[in-house]
């Protein structure tokens, strides 16, 4: 029997010094050592009714894998995780555990919960260092499934279906697979090598990945079902058109959507310009508008690209901020300046059309709104100007119109996202959808959960077809 | 990888490639564009589809060597490969009930104008065209455009071929003579499209322009290509690239095209500094 660790706090995560890391794109959190991991795993009480599992969208058998780690059986641990989660190295890094599994941990009542995310990452990284074994191929079922989009929803759905023996093709619009894991989430939070490895694993399962395929334009869903011989289609095209604030000055030079800013840096490797060909302009003073993970990623990337002062401008208070707590803490440690209860009213430009400042108004919290959060209301005559070279808008995205427009007979909700039942089934025969194209901008793990459910539902459908 | 099947030098700095891209060719329509990347680490550049052949599975692109990427592209030959070639992107154009259309192409703009004129001709619509360039050497696709025009005017800024002057001079004359068109298409440098649209506006003739803002993904994801049309933000990659020329904020477009001027200069200088100069 492993011994029990009665510490009320998590075993600390070794991480890069903030002074150093604000200058590089290397991963911030370095990961537990074997000793750290066993030590932390021994905090788990192995509850008979594990409430942590209810908080996990893909139902990882949490106490079970942690028990394996506590016993030093890391291979057993990763095996348990991979029964339900095909991308653990990614989830261990980017899941909002504090709102999911860890929030429900009984230890959280009297101290800090078990570091479930950190342990998941440890197990996944351990496996990676051992060299991932090629999985055995299941016998083929001679049925073809097309997956549109290679982000977390698509990769999960593809992996699960391939394991069940289907012939799976993933269509990706960009030149590189991974979706938001590649173009959106920066290297310092999720190294690209990990995403590449997960994609390789999916390929080893027999999945074919086709890049440069903008679906809806080059092939439609009907083409796939009627001409290309696919028996089912899963749509996981993700977030789409970036939202802007609709305030004056948003088209000044030096105003970016977070999508553009991050895509230039992550997918197009602008940090390496002029070695690579795509540039990005950062300037000395940068304002990022928004309070989600994407805003944190943009702000911290700007800092690493050489900005001297980076502001996060958010219209509500810190409490309402949707970003993962750990990312906010990391951003603060790195010196990002937070302006809470502050809302931009216009962007100011110079005579050549370049950004030179942003005018904001002070807000206060009023009555709760539809989201249950207290609605921010402007304080009269509290406007002020911050000098800026660059403004990055990170307030979310709307649905991408390309595939939807070209897909006849698919029902959308009032916001323009695809409507599905609880298993991801759409109104169109043989077509499922999941991830941000259904929910609007959400998290990697929710997209994965949706991909997983859809895979199961597609399997049921194809067995009866 | 996408093979370059043919290369033709249309002018000293303007090249035409025929690319083997059967899936893109199968769906391509006039008015659409592609995004290409020469190699790993390269930038994604948008180019309008100048022609397509569904049976052969080919897409024709025309580009002018102005920056690092287009200069590098210009060094490739038939038989070479492009790393990435994505499309067809953007909204196709259509001319549902037209009888008579005027098409104007300036400089490289003749290339994206051509497939639209070809479509008009196929639909039996009367086509007048005005094409122009700085000088005779830079005039491209004259024969192609003539083949799909009922009447064609050629202009050069220096008078080395055809009429001496800008394409807009002929446009003005035609309109002043009382010629009527159901639509006028103007494609070329932003300043040409701006001036052209200003000329047609008092006559109330619908005027289509095709915009070329900076793009990254070209699929409606990044918002880099946003333009103001009729006071609203539009994304040229998914809402365009064709727009109502009377509503486009050209001054904003022209400014936004300057965003990376310094970086473009630096990349070009670095590229040229590193290349062989023995042929110069």
XYZ file of C-alpha atoms in Angstrom:
745
model
C 0.000 0.000 0.000
C 1.360 3.427 -0.848
C 1.696 5.841 2.031
C -0.597 8.841 2.367
C 0.466 12.458 1.953
C -1.655 14.688 4.202
C -0.432 18.001 2.834
C -3.230 20.558 2.310
C -1.494 22.097 -0.667
C -0.522 20.713 -4.059
C 3.041 19.643 -4.659
C 4.435 22.757 -6.365
C 4.858 22.679 -10.138
C 8.438 23.356 -11.202
C 8.330 26.255 -13.653
C 10.582 28.650 -15.489
C 11.485 31.836 -13.601
C 9.093 34.629 -14.689
C 12.022 36.991 -15.367
C 13.504 34.525 -17.791
C 10.415 33.084 -19.394
C 8.930 36.436 -20.395
C 11.755 36.543 -22.924
C 11.326 33.080 -24.419
C 8.663 30.843 -25.939
C 9.751 27.724 -24.033
C 7.171 25.952 -21.928
C 6.415 27.730 -18.653
C 5.408 24.773 -16.488
C 8.174 22.186 -16.561
C 6.221 19.190 -15.265
C 6.506 17.017 -12.165
C 9.512 14.855 -11.473
C 8.843 11.201 -10.640
C 9.195 12.085 -6.969
C 6.805 15.055 -7.241
C 4.257 12.908 -9.024
C 4.290 10.051 -6.520
C 4.186 12.553 -3.693
C 1.164 14.337 -5.173
C -0.583 11.096 -6.125
C -0.359 10.033 -2.486
C -2.648 12.926 -1.544
C -5.551 11.260 -3.371
C -7.992 9.585 -0.954
C -9.204 7.206 -3.684
C -12.838 8.001 -2.823
C -15.380 5.219 -3.306
C -17.691 7.659 -5.060
C -15.200 9.807 -6.941
C -16.932 13.120 -7.629
C -13.880 14.335 -9.575
C -14.857 12.064 -12.467
C -18.231 13.778 -12.824
C -16.349 16.953 -13.603
C -14.459 15.432 -16.529
C -16.083 15.809 -19.956
C -14.348 12.624 -21.158
C -14.785 10.684 -17.854
C -11.161 9.825 -17.178
C -11.010 7.239 -14.354
C -9.177 9.673 -12.147
C -8.660 7.883 -8.795
C -7.722 4.750 -10.672
C -4.915 6.328 -12.703
C -3.683 8.291 -9.691
C -3.464 5.070 -7.676
C -1.197 3.621 -10.354
C 1.062 6.685 -10.131
C 1.174 6.458 -6.320
C 2.349 2.886 -6.727
C 4.968 3.894 -9.253
C 3.157 2.083 -12.069
C 3.200 4.819 -14.668
C 2.481 2.533 -17.571
C -0.679 1.384 -15.808
C -1.604 5.008 -15.200
C -1.385 6.116 -18.816
C -3.252 2.998 -19.915
C -6.184 3.931 -17.682
C -6.156 7.538 -18.917
C -6.023 6.521 -22.558
C -9.062 4.298 -22.212
C -11.142 7.461 -22.347
C -8.803 10.295 -23.319
C -6.761 10.108 -26.503
C -4.963 13.462 -25.966
C -3.773 13.446 -22.321
C -0.549 15.398 -22.858
C -2.685 18.235 -24.218
C -5.458 18.031 -21.594
C -2.985 17.914 -18.742
C -1.694 21.260 -19.966
C -4.705 23.235 -21.164
C -7.826 21.921 -19.386
C -9.473 24.303 -16.901
C -9.176 21.695 -14.122
C -10.168 24.182 -11.443
C -13.666 24.308 -12.917
C -13.859 20.606 -13.656
C -12.317 17.599 -11.908
C -10.315 19.513 -9.307
C -13.261 21.682 -8.300
C -15.110 18.543 -7.221
C -12.189 16.936 -5.341
C -13.088 16.386 -1.669
C -9.732 17.814 -0.603
C -10.773 21.146 -2.128
C -13.163 21.609 0.793
C -10.371 22.043 3.295
C -7.378 22.933 1.197
C -6.126 22.513 -2.334
C -7.488 19.691 -4.480
C -5.259 16.934 -5.817
C -3.288 18.256 -8.803
C -5.141 16.004 -11.229
C -4.115 17.933 -14.317
C -0.468 17.891 -13.309
C -0.604 14.141 -12.724
C -2.305 13.526 -16.049
C 0.425 15.501 -17.756
C 3.088 13.572 -15.854
C 1.710 10.224 -17.010
C 1.417 11.388 -20.618
C 4.926 12.876 -20.638
C 6.317 9.722 -19.054
C 4.838 7.681 -21.880
C 6.190 10.094 -24.473
C 9.694 9.780 -23.052
C 9.422 5.985 -23.227
C 8.381 6.181 -26.881
C 4.714 5.683 -27.641
C 3.860 2.186 -28.772
C 2.101 1.774 -32.073
C -1.404 0.692 -31.258
C -2.782 -2.487 -32.691
C -5.115 -1.944 -35.580
C -8.614 -3.204 -35.192
C -9.991 -5.150 -38.128
C -11.574 -2.871 -40.681
C -15.294 -2.387 -40.793
C -15.200 -1.195 -44.425
C -17.040 1.998 -43.616
C -15.630 5.448 -44.252
C -15.970 8.490 -42.030
C -14.903 12.032 -42.962
C -13.814 14.410 -40.226
C -13.774 18.100 -41.129
C -11.247 19.990 -39.041
C -8.204 18.623 -37.199
C -8.585 20.472 -33.909
C -9.331 18.804 -30.568
C -12.891 17.756 -31.559
C -11.854 16.295 -34.906
C -8.735 14.522 -33.631
C -10.645 12.929 -30.764
C -13.500 11.807 -32.988
C -11.028 10.483 -35.586
C -9.010 8.589 -32.989
C -12.022 6.944 -31.395
C -13.506 5.896 -34.743
C -10.188 4.541 -35.992
C -9.861 2.451 -32.831
C -13.297 1.033 -33.619
C -12.034 -0.013 -37.040
C -13.447 2.629 -39.351
C -11.581 4.141 -42.269
C -11.167 7.756 -41.233
C -10.026 10.763 -43.261
C -9.420 14.132 -41.598
C -9.685 17.237 -43.799
C -7.740 20.279 -42.597
C -7.891 23.748 -44.183
C -4.411 24.863 -43.108
C -1.075 23.491 -44.181
C -0.593 21.857 -40.790
C -3.005 19.748 -38.724
C -3.971 20.568 -35.135
C -6.404 23.453 -35.458
C -6.406 25.780 -32.458
C -3.734 23.626 -30.809
C -1.372 24.795 -33.566
C -2.529 28.247 -34.656
C -3.992 29.442 -31.343
C -2.370 28.090 -28.200
C 1.232 29.314 -27.934
C 4.326 27.171 -27.610
C 4.979 28.273 -24.013
C 1.660 26.734 -22.940
C 1.473 23.779 -25.311
C 4.632 22.828 -27.219
C 3.951 22.079 -30.876
C 6.004 18.905 -30.618
C 3.334 17.464 -28.331
C 0.542 18.288 -30.764
C 2.564 16.807 -33.614
C 3.091 13.647 -31.642
C -0.631 13.330 -30.897
C -1.368 13.784 -34.599
C 1.234 11.130 -35.431
C -0.429 8.784 -32.960
C -3.788 9.304 -34.661
C -2.125 8.626 -38.024
C -0.642 5.417 -36.652
C -4.166 4.355 -35.830
C -4.702 4.435 -39.595
C -6.280 7.885 -39.937
C -5.451 9.766 -43.120
C -4.926 13.522 -42.703
C -5.393 15.752 -45.759
C -4.184 19.335 -45.392
C -4.967 22.364 -47.603
C -8.594 21.292 -47.858
C -11.006 24.160 -47.253
C -14.208 22.196 -46.980
C -17.327 23.753 -48.364
C -15.141 25.308 -51.050
C -13.149 22.404 -52.441
C -15.567 19.633 -51.388
C -18.978 19.923 -49.772
C -20.544 17.659 -47.178
C -22.869 16.373 -49.896
C -19.852 15.600 -52.103
C -18.393 13.520 -49.273
C -21.599 11.563 -48.697
C -22.767 11.208 -52.277
C -19.658 11.214 -54.464
C -16.662 10.392 -52.289
C -18.176 7.337 -50.640
C -18.202 8.445 -47.000
C -20.850 6.897 -44.759
C -20.807 9.631 -42.134
C -19.345 13.103 -41.634
C -18.244 14.868 -38.451
C -17.929 18.671 -38.595
C -15.408 20.160 -36.165
C -14.445 23.351 -37.956
C -14.028 25.354 -34.776
C -14.129 29.035 -34.114
C -14.569 31.346 -37.023
C -14.788 35.015 -37.771
C -13.177 37.122 -35.082
C -15.463 39.596 -33.329
C -14.526 43.227 -33.150
C -15.727 45.854 -30.668
C -17.511 48.036 -33.232
C -15.872 51.143 -31.857
C -14.195 53.851 -33.961
C -10.631 53.210 -35.091
C -10.597 49.421 -35.276
C -9.101 49.388 -38.760
C -6.108 51.514 -37.852
C -2.765 49.905 -38.617
C -1.600 48.012 -35.548
C -5.044 46.706 -34.571
C -5.220 42.923 -34.688
C -7.765 40.290 -33.866
C -6.240 37.826 -31.414
C -6.726 35.157 -34.076
C -4.563 37.062 -36.529
C -1.911 37.982 -33.973
C -1.615 34.421 -32.655
C -1.816 32.809 -36.109
C 1.036 34.975 -37.349
C 3.163 33.955 -34.379
C 2.151 30.316 -33.850
C 1.222 28.889 -37.244
C 3.340 31.188 -39.402
C 6.237 31.440 -36.908
C 6.556 35.223 -37.101
C 8.860 35.098 -34.050
C 11.436 33.809 -36.474
C 11.033 36.601 -39.067
C 12.960 37.245 -41.322
C 14.124 33.610 -41.255
C 10.472 32.784 -41.890
C 8.503 35.015 -44.228
C 5.484 36.149 -42.215
C 6.005 39.266 -40.088
C 4.083 40.622 -37.107
C 4.260 44.125 -35.620
C 4.292 44.285 -31.869
C 5.519 47.695 -30.763
C 6.486 48.784 -27.270
C 3.079 49.227 -25.671
C 0.382 46.691 -26.336
C -3.236 46.560 -25.164
C -5.162 43.307 -25.299
C -8.914 43.661 -24.957
C -10.696 40.686 -23.349
C -10.433 38.365 -20.347
C -10.324 34.823 -21.696
C -7.498 32.371 -22.275
C -6.993 33.777 -25.762
C -6.461 37.257 -24.311
C -3.863 35.844 -21.888
C -2.126 33.997 -24.730
C -2.017 37.135 -26.883
C -0.707 39.315 -24.044
C 1.982 36.879 -23.004
C 3.009 36.335 -26.638
C 3.304 40.108 -27.147
C 5.626 40.266 -24.157
C 7.788 37.500 -25.578
C 7.900 39.271 -28.934
C 9.592 42.202 -27.201
C 6.826 44.506 -26.009
C 7.830 46.601 -23.002
C 4.421 47.060 -21.416
C 1.431 44.855 -22.035
C -2.055 45.618 -20.716
C -5.100 43.420 -20.426
C -8.213 45.550 -20.641
C -11.295 43.786 -19.281
C -14.695 45.315 -18.686
C -15.655 43.215 -15.663
C -13.676 42.486 -12.496
C -11.032 39.816 -11.962
C -13.595 37.476 -10.421
C -15.641 37.291 -13.629
C -12.653 36.744 -15.863
C -13.166 33.523 -17.850
C -9.455 32.703 -18.283
C -7.944 29.713 -16.501
C -6.695 30.781 -13.103
C -3.207 29.448 -13.684
C -2.845 31.492 -16.880
C -3.893 34.675 -15.065
C -1.368 33.960 -12.315
C 1.371 33.288 -14.862
C 0.508 36.466 -16.749
C 0.705 38.505 -13.544
C 4.045 36.964 -12.596
C 5.388 37.912 -15.993
C 4.387 41.530 -15.490
C 1.226 41.862 -17.577
C -0.728 44.883 -16.312
C -4.420 44.232 -15.692
C -6.962 47.008 -16.123
C -10.173 45.583 -14.734
C -13.562 47.296 -15.001
C -12.276 49.152 -18.021
C -13.937 49.267 -21.424
C -12.498 50.698 -24.647
C -14.622 53.381 -26.324
C -12.395 54.267 -29.274
C -8.986 53.612 -30.756
C -6.943 56.678 -31.606
C -4.712 56.834 -34.667
C -1.997 59.138 -35.972
C -1.969 60.965 -39.310
C -0.621 57.876 -41.109
C -3.336 55.637 -39.774
C -1.236 53.893 -37.105
C -2.601 53.235 -33.630
C -1.349 55.653 -31.014
C -3.742 55.127 -28.143
C -6.909 53.657 -26.795
C -9.594 55.611 -24.992
C -11.319 53.695 -22.215
C -14.067 54.288 -19.712
C -14.149 53.092 -16.112
C -16.905 50.588 -15.305
C -18.641 49.414 -12.149
C -20.602 46.238 -11.521
C -24.387 46.508 -11.567
C -27.166 43.918 -11.475
C -26.492 40.353 -12.683
C -27.156 39.767 -16.404
C -28.344 36.687 -18.305
C -24.995 34.937 -17.703
C -25.448 35.374 -13.960
C -22.420 37.643 -13.810
C -22.894 41.223 -12.625
C -23.281 43.508 -15.587
C -20.596 46.162 -15.970
C -21.957 49.705 -16.365
C -19.926 52.763 -17.366
C -19.111 55.423 -14.809
C -19.997 58.826 -16.244
C -17.144 61.119 -17.288
C -14.457 58.600 -16.301
C -12.844 58.353 -19.741
C -9.062 58.210 -19.982
C -6.491 57.536 -22.686
C -3.685 54.952 -22.675
C -0.877 55.428 -25.209
C -0.460 52.276 -27.299
C 1.380 51.062 -30.406
C -0.673 47.913 -30.809
C -4.200 46.878 -29.891
C -5.291 43.229 -29.953
C -8.981 42.410 -29.807
C -9.642 39.119 -27.999
C -13.383 39.186 -27.335
C -14.372 35.976 -29.060
C -15.394 34.661 -32.435
C -18.518 33.941 -34.429
C -19.229 30.914 -36.610
C -17.155 30.478 -39.775
C -19.543 30.814 -42.714
C -17.678 28.752 -45.333
C -18.771 25.196 -44.624
C -22.177 26.114 -43.195
C -23.062 28.142 -46.283
C -22.204 25.210 -48.527
C -24.075 22.590 -46.485
C -27.691 22.267 -47.482
C -30.265 21.160 -44.961
C -28.253 21.665 -41.791
C -30.109 23.428 -39.014
C -28.429 26.323 -37.224
C -29.292 27.993 -33.935
C -30.074 31.675 -33.590
C -26.394 32.565 -33.263
C -25.536 30.743 -36.488
C -23.861 27.744 -34.872
C -24.809 24.187 -35.865
C -27.664 22.695 -33.880
C -27.134 19.129 -32.616
C -28.704 16.707 -30.168
C -26.798 15.652 -27.040
C -24.773 13.153 -29.114
C -23.684 15.693 -31.693
C -26.142 14.552 -34.348
C -27.251 17.349 -36.660
C -30.523 17.749 -38.543
C -28.798 16.389 -41.644
C -28.742 12.604 -42.195
C -25.315 11.122 -41.619
C -23.795 14.354 -40.302
C -22.513 15.098 -36.778
C -20.866 18.204 -35.386
C -19.022 19.205 -32.233
C -16.686 21.733 -30.638
C -16.767 25.482 -31.138
C -18.856 25.237 -34.329
C -21.691 23.981 -32.074
C -21.045 25.712 -28.750
C -19.323 28.907 -29.809
C -15.857 29.597 -28.392
C -15.241 27.144 -25.534
C -12.437 24.898 -24.298
C -10.268 22.172 -25.781
C -11.680 19.552 -23.412
C -15.304 20.374 -24.208
C -14.506 20.013 -27.898
C -12.849 16.690 -27.156
C -15.868 15.571 -25.141
C -18.097 16.451 -28.086
C -15.844 14.577 -30.520
C -15.949 11.541 -28.265
C -19.743 11.495 -27.938
C -20.136 11.973 -31.672
C -17.767 9.064 -32.383
C -19.898 6.779 -30.223
C -23.088 7.990 -31.885
C -21.591 7.568 -35.377
C -20.537 4.035 -34.403
C -24.106 3.177 -33.353
C -25.472 4.672 -36.551
C -23.053 2.822 -38.813
C -23.612 -0.506 -37.089
C -27.278 -0.263 -37.985
C -26.713 1.086 -41.457
C 2.930 19.251 -53.154
C 1.554 20.949 -56.254
C 3.400 20.757 -59.547
C 4.034 23.731 -61.788
C 3.158 22.398 -65.256
C 3.918 25.470 -67.330
C 5.670 28.761 -66.900
C 5.282 31.720 -69.220
C 6.963 35.101 -68.783
C 4.315 37.648 -69.700
C 6.544 40.632 -69.010
C 9.987 41.044 -67.455
C 8.511 40.946 -63.933
C 5.166 39.244 -64.585
C 4.943 35.471 -64.735
C 2.176 33.008 -65.478
C 2.107 29.530 -63.969
C -0.216 26.660 -64.743
C -0.551 24.544 -61.601
C -1.685 20.946 -61.339
C -4.515 21.199 -58.785
C -7.426 19.039 -59.944
C -9.595 19.422 -56.840
C -9.308 23.214 -56.911
C -9.926 23.297 -60.668
C -13.027 21.162 -60.316
C -14.761 23.792 -58.173
C -13.094 27.021 -59.334
C -15.321 29.821 -60.591
C -14.566 33.283 -61.934
C -13.794 35.776 -59.176
C -12.242 33.263 -56.803
C -8.690 33.110 -55.563
C -6.131 30.692 -54.145
C -3.592 30.906 -51.334
C -0.205 29.413 -51.899
C 2.949 28.809 -49.942
C 6.189 28.083 -51.736
C 7.820 26.062 -48.983
C 7.996 25.383 -45.260
C 8.464 28.705 -43.447
C 7.064 30.634 -46.384
C 4.177 33.077 -46.159
C 0.678 32.383 -47.419
C -0.052 34.678 -50.343
C -3.386 35.131 -52.075
C -3.519 35.176 -55.889
C -6.604 35.503 -58.048
C -7.404 32.589 -60.331
C -6.587 33.893 -63.810
C -7.984 30.834 -65.579
C -8.926 27.236 -64.864
C -9.391 24.036 -66.836
C -11.641 21.513 -65.137
C -10.795 18.699 -67.551
C -7.052 19.104 -67.326
C -7.338 19.831 -63.617
C -5.278 22.989 -63.786
C -5.354 26.491 -62.335
C -3.584 29.420 -63.973
C -2.090 32.131 -61.783
C -0.393 35.358 -62.776
C 1.844 37.322 -60.439
C 4.140 40.293 -60.464
C 7.493 40.119 -58.710
C 7.287 42.859 -56.119
C 8.363 41.388 -52.785
C 10.433 38.553 -51.410
C 7.849 35.825 -51.876
C 6.817 36.782 -55.403
C 10.478 37.156 -56.440
C 11.210 33.723 -55.042
C 8.152 32.364 -56.818
C 9.513 33.868 -60.022
C 12.625 31.715 -59.769
C 10.585 28.505 -60.041
C 10.280 26.626 -63.313
C 7.972 24.115 -64.908
C 8.437 20.842 -63.050
C 9.046 22.521 -59.677
C 6.569 22.138 -56.821
C 4.704 24.439 -54.449
C 4.308 23.219 -50.859
C 0.718 24.384 -50.502
C -2.016 25.489 -52.857
C -5.425 26.123 -51.310
C -8.723 27.015 -52.888
C -10.944 27.932 -54.493
C -11.526 30.731 -51.974
C -13.821 33.745 -51.939
C -17.205 34.329 -53.473
C -17.625 33.671 -57.191
C -19.008 36.504 -59.308
C -22.114 36.233 -61.405
C -23.876 38.478 -63.876
C -27.443 37.205 -63.855
C -29.396 39.517 -66.186
C -26.704 41.563 -67.845
C -26.663 42.467 -71.531
C -23.702 44.788 -71.798
C -20.679 44.998 -69.506
C -17.490 47.051 -69.486
C -14.363 45.470 -68.014
C -11.320 47.515 -67.080
C -7.977 46.028 -66.101
C -4.920 47.988 -65.079
C -1.462 46.412 -64.791
C -1.635 43.017 -63.111
C -5.402 43.575 -62.739
C -5.878 42.295 -66.282
C -5.270 38.764 -64.977
C -8.197 38.647 -62.512
C -10.359 40.558 -65.018
C -9.934 37.912 -67.702
C -11.966 35.020 -66.154
C -14.855 37.400 -65.538
C -14.846 38.576 -69.155
C -14.610 34.971 -70.281
C -17.704 34.113 -68.235
C -19.565 37.122 -69.684
C -18.661 36.060 -73.193
C -19.803 32.481 -72.536
C -23.132 33.850 -71.369
C -23.505 35.823 -74.589
C -23.165 39.195 -72.899
C -21.675 42.063 -74.916
C -18.201 42.792 -73.592
C -16.221 45.997 -73.932
C -12.779 45.949 -72.381
C -10.154 48.520 -71.567
C -6.758 47.185 -70.557
C -3.668 49.157 -69.763
C -0.222 49.182 -68.245
C 2.656 51.571 -67.594
C 4.226 50.635 -70.915
C 3.932 48.118 -73.776
C 6.314 45.662 -72.089
C 4.120 45.418 -69.008
C 0.871 44.909 -70.887
C -0.348 41.363 -70.295
C -2.919 38.945 -71.706
C -3.847 41.181 -74.625
C -4.711 38.278 -76.942
C -6.716 36.462 -74.289
C -8.767 39.539 -73.471
C -9.308 40.353 -77.149
C -10.672 36.845 -77.719
C -13.439 37.417 -75.174
C -14.196 41.061 -76.009
C -16.521 42.495 -78.633
C -14.527 45.689 -78.488
C -11.210 46.353 -76.791
C -9.204 49.465 -75.962
C -5.531 49.353 -75.061
C -3.794 52.131 -73.147
C -0.295 52.731 -71.870
C 0.814 55.469 -69.505
C 3.772 56.337 -71.741
C 2.013 55.890 -75.083
C 4.289 53.029 -76.153
C 1.210 51.068 -77.186
C -2.423 51.971 -77.913
C -3.857 55.111 -76.404
C -1.487 57.346 -74.503
C -2.898 57.671 -70.977
C -4.670 55.859 -68.182
C -7.500 53.387 -68.697
C -9.742 55.802 -66.830
C -9.410 58.322 -69.674
C -11.142 55.915 -72.050
C -13.710 55.066 -69.381
C -14.540 58.745 -69.021
C -14.866 59.197 -72.769
C -17.210 56.246 -73.183
C -19.449 57.470 -70.402
C -19.402 61.045 -71.695
C -20.395 59.766 -75.117
C -23.491 58.349 -73.460
C -22.593 54.658 -73.541
C -24.674 52.578 -71.180
C -23.500 49.452 -69.353
C -25.322 47.154 -66.944
C -22.165 46.889 -64.903
C -18.578 48.079 -64.987
C -15.784 45.894 -63.568
C -12.589 47.665 -62.551
C -9.571 45.708 -61.351
C -6.102 47.017 -60.761
C -4.093 48.968 -58.208
C -6.354 50.357 -55.428
C -5.838 53.914 -56.617
C -7.079 52.984 -60.096
C -10.165 51.291 -58.666
C -10.812 54.303 -56.464
C -10.588 56.799 -59.322
C -12.547 54.535 -61.654
C -15.373 54.121 -59.151
C -15.485 57.885 -58.635
C -15.917 58.343 -62.399
C -18.757 55.836 -62.712
C -20.631 56.952 -59.614
C -22.414 60.020 -61.085
C -23.721 57.779 -63.883
C -25.259 55.378 -61.381
C -23.723 52.336 -63.082
C -23.048 49.406 -60.715
C -19.286 49.097 -60.410
C -17.525 45.963 -59.260
C -13.997 46.065 -57.899
C -11.819 43.194 -56.696
C -9.774 43.940 -53.597
C -6.336 42.696 -52.619
C -5.840 43.365 -48.895
C -3.195 41.538 -46.865
C -4.379 38.067 -45.884
C -3.086 35.314 -43.641
C -5.412 32.316 -43.631
C -7.853 33.379 -46.355
C -10.671 31.340 -44.798
C -12.438 33.878 -42.582
C -10.496 33.074 -39.466
C -8.060 35.906 -38.805
C -9.750 39.125 -39.913
C -6.549 40.624 -41.358
C -8.202 41.309 -44.715
C -10.999 43.424 -43.261
C -12.170 46.294 -45.404
C -14.854 48.884 -44.839
C -17.679 48.626 -47.357
C -20.699 50.864 -46.923
C -19.556 51.666 -43.391
C -19.464 48.004 -42.372
C -16.478 45.743 -41.740
C -16.259 43.001 -44.392
C -13.678 40.238 -44.705
C -12.388 40.197 -48.279
C -11.551 36.482 -48.064
C -15.080 35.271 -47.375
C -17.330 38.236 -48.264
C -15.285 39.228 -51.328
C -12.883 39.754 -52.959
C -15.411 41.496 -55.274
C -17.297 44.438 -53.764
C -19.418 47.403 -54.786
C -16.793 49.953 -55.803
C -19.023 52.843 -54.818
C -19.069 51.704 -51.207
C -15.450 50.664 -50.570
C -13.262 52.826 -48.334
C -10.229 52.812 -50.641
C -8.175 55.213 -48.536
C -8.327 52.810 -45.627
C -7.420 49.864 -47.890
C -4.440 51.754 -49.310
C -3.204 52.591 -45.797
C -3.661 49.062 -44.484
C -1.655 47.677 -47.409
C 1.308 49.651 -46.003
C 1.285 47.838 -42.634
C 4.362 45.741 -43.274
C 6.205 48.032 -45.686
C 9.360 48.109 -43.562
C 9.355 44.352 -43.061
C 8.706 43.778 -46.758
C 11.683 45.978 -47.664
C 13.894 44.199 -45.172
C 12.903 40.742 -46.359
C 13.456 41.724 -49.969
C 16.860 43.301 -49.351
C 17.916 40.231 -47.419
C 16.649 37.950 -50.181
C 18.389 39.846 -52.957
C 21.577 40.295 -50.960
C 21.778 36.551 -50.567
C 21.129 35.616 -54.181
C 23.509 35.264 -57.069
C 24.141 38.535 -58.827
C 26.190 37.245 -61.752
C 23.351 37.675 -64.244
C 22.747 41.316 -63.397
